[in-house]
Phi, psi and omega in degrees: 000128177265119180224149176229118180055037174083000180275124181300138176283168175299124187273164183258006179293145183275349180223139175273001179235109180240134178248159180242137170248114183266129182243029176304320185284350178240288182293321179298320181289343180283356175294144181305134174086358181258128175214111184266136177283163176305319179296318180294319178296320179296318179297317180293320178299318178296321179294320176298320180292322176298326178281359177065037171291132189287325183228134179235116174275108190279345181157196180235105188301333183284352184296318180162175182301320181297318179294322179295321177296323179293317178298318177300324178300318180290317182292342180275356185282347181069040182286155175284334182292156170281118184263128184236165172237143173288138179220135174282174184281052177223146184299325181300326179292323178294319179296318179297322177295318178299323179295340180266001176063033178285163178276337184195179178227151166255105188265112183265129177231151183291141181240318179279153179300329178301318179280320181299310188270312187277319184276310186265331180073046180227198179235169177300316179297324179295322178297314181298317181296313180296317180300315180300315182296315184289321178297315179300316180296314181295318179293324177297337179261016171079018182270145165287133186232126169241126177264129179252122175276094186298136182061033182299333181289343177249013181269160171294119183304326179295318179290322178301320175299319180300316180293318180296317180297316179296322179297311180295319180298329180278353176110006179300144180286332177192166177237140186247127170279122184243118170269073193302324183248020178057048192260332200257174181259162176298326181295314178295318178303313181300314183297316183287314182296327177302319179290319181292322184293337177290342183268338182161181180308132188231139178247172176220140182229111187237146175245162193252027184299329177257008184072019185247012183303313181291319178299320179290330173297312182292326175296320180296315181294323177293333181273352176124355175292154179221015173217135184240130172278132182222168164227150177293132181066007178072018180291157180157184182299144178055244182276000174094177180261174173293142186277130179307312186295328180286319177298314185296314183287326179295318179294322178293310189285319186269332189231003181058033177254123184261132181240319184218176172282106188295327184287358175266354190295318184291317178298321178296315180298317180295319181297316181291320179298318180293317184291322184272340185077008178268104186290140178288127175299142181303327182267016179294132178302143173074307190244357178289155184303326185271358187301326179231034180247134183235132176239319184308136180302319180295314182292319180297315179299316179295319181294322178295330179279325184208115183307325186273004186301318183230029177223138181286333179204156182296140180300331180298338180303322183248022177078025181250175171231149177284142179232136172251118181246161185247142178193201185291344179268002185295150176238180184298319183298316181293317180295317180298317179296319180294319178296318180296326178299331180262014176074023182257117174269133182221144176286168179300321180293320179293320177299317180299320179293320178293320178303317181299318181290323177299315180295321179297318178292319178297323179296339178271010177081016182260144171278137182270113180273172177300321180297320176299313181301313182294324177295320177299316182296317179299319181292315181297321182272000178067029179265137173255133183242126175281130178294138176273324181225132180221135178276120180260323183203147179216132174228130181222145179216141181224355184279134170081358181187207180289127178301133180229159178206149173228145181229153172235119183242153165256116184244108179052041176095344181256142177273138180226141180235137178207159178228164181201164175237158181196188181286345178199174182297324179294314179300317180296318181293320179296319178296324177295319179297314181297323179294320180294324182281334178085185188295340181284348178273069186265022180294147182255136175276108184270329183206140179215123174205154176278118188274324183198147176226126176279163182273173176092173181287343178256035185302142177248130179254140176250124179249131177242133179233150170238125180233153181222154176214117185064233180260012178256142179221147180213140176249134183220144175238148177216146182237143178192160176291337180255120183296328178295314179298316180298318181296312181293320179298317179298317182291320178296318179296323178293315178298322178301318180290320182291326182276349181286146177297145175294135180308131178085359181239129179282113184208118181290149176291154179294139178267166180236153175274138177285000000 
């Protein structure tokens, strides 16, 4: 991409209008270990629709009765998107899709000789004949039809053209070039899609086995395709599909082509990650934890001076926020900014002393939390802070019945005892803590994760939480052999920080109801 001072260069895409067909609910779910419930599929479909994704492949009706009920659940939502079902090259699959009240089908037919002869056991002429019949049948029943030439990247391009031509002649809305096993290069993709696009509307379906899924998408779009198959977070078989969020932001940022509501992307990614159990890698483009996080002193200083110094686009574009974190690479500007966020004024000498302690902790391989930073500042400035909330005792049980927990806290000098039940011991303990603190403990748990576990029978788990109240936020970590104890200790320490008066401001701690 040729750019000068951030201005996009003239792009090479053949169309200024590109649409996305998201197949998270079908191809994404085919990844090992993923099984989405009807409620989860409905929630994801609604989130895709909020993001204004044009086409949603809700599943594969031929899979079984349960899958058909799930597809019906999605088609009953009244979404703006065109909802489709995956269908094999048999009439029964089209009928099953019709029974689910979908708007259209993605009809897969074999394209490579390996699939034509070995998988399906037919001939090239047989594929063309069957495709023509099925497209005609589906169109006669009012369906939007996209024909996918399975394993198209390993097919004879002349035969792929024959299938595409027959599909369009029979009334198909488009034909899809499929790199089914993530096999091909951008050059080959460009050459084949160029030929297919001359015949009619063309889509592209790419996998990331060679790390070329995104490159092949751009080759396809440059060659004349105008619809891209994606999955949220790039989940899918083997190495996955091209990621919806990456396609959308790249087209927006590099080519001024709009596909979806970008500010919905992060919430969508989080929803899919939670539902599938596939955790987002920290360095994942667009939606990974580190995408807009800065630690390096040079980068933090530059970012504080100019938001765009070390970021290609503002995090708000995709529903994110910028984060400055502290570690061994931290510099004075970052530490000073972090202290100011917590209402702590410090002299240059005090900041330098805090920086040194931050670096020492970072050198030991530890992440520096807000609680660590504030403790360093208090020590350097010689301030003593009375705890507002302190965990005195915790008892939790989960065997044989409903998980229960009881806690004893010291809250602003008074002891309080409360108990709770929950879906697990951690949930029960957290509810007990909130009950003990009363209605004024309105802090929100923004993030919770297990940061590290040591090996052996005496393993120690580290739990890190981020909690917020109003416009204040704090991250705290706690370690213990018992995950429930570590979790509750981290949350209590976070609440203690949130309920404490801001330095230099007279503010009473929150009270609790008995």
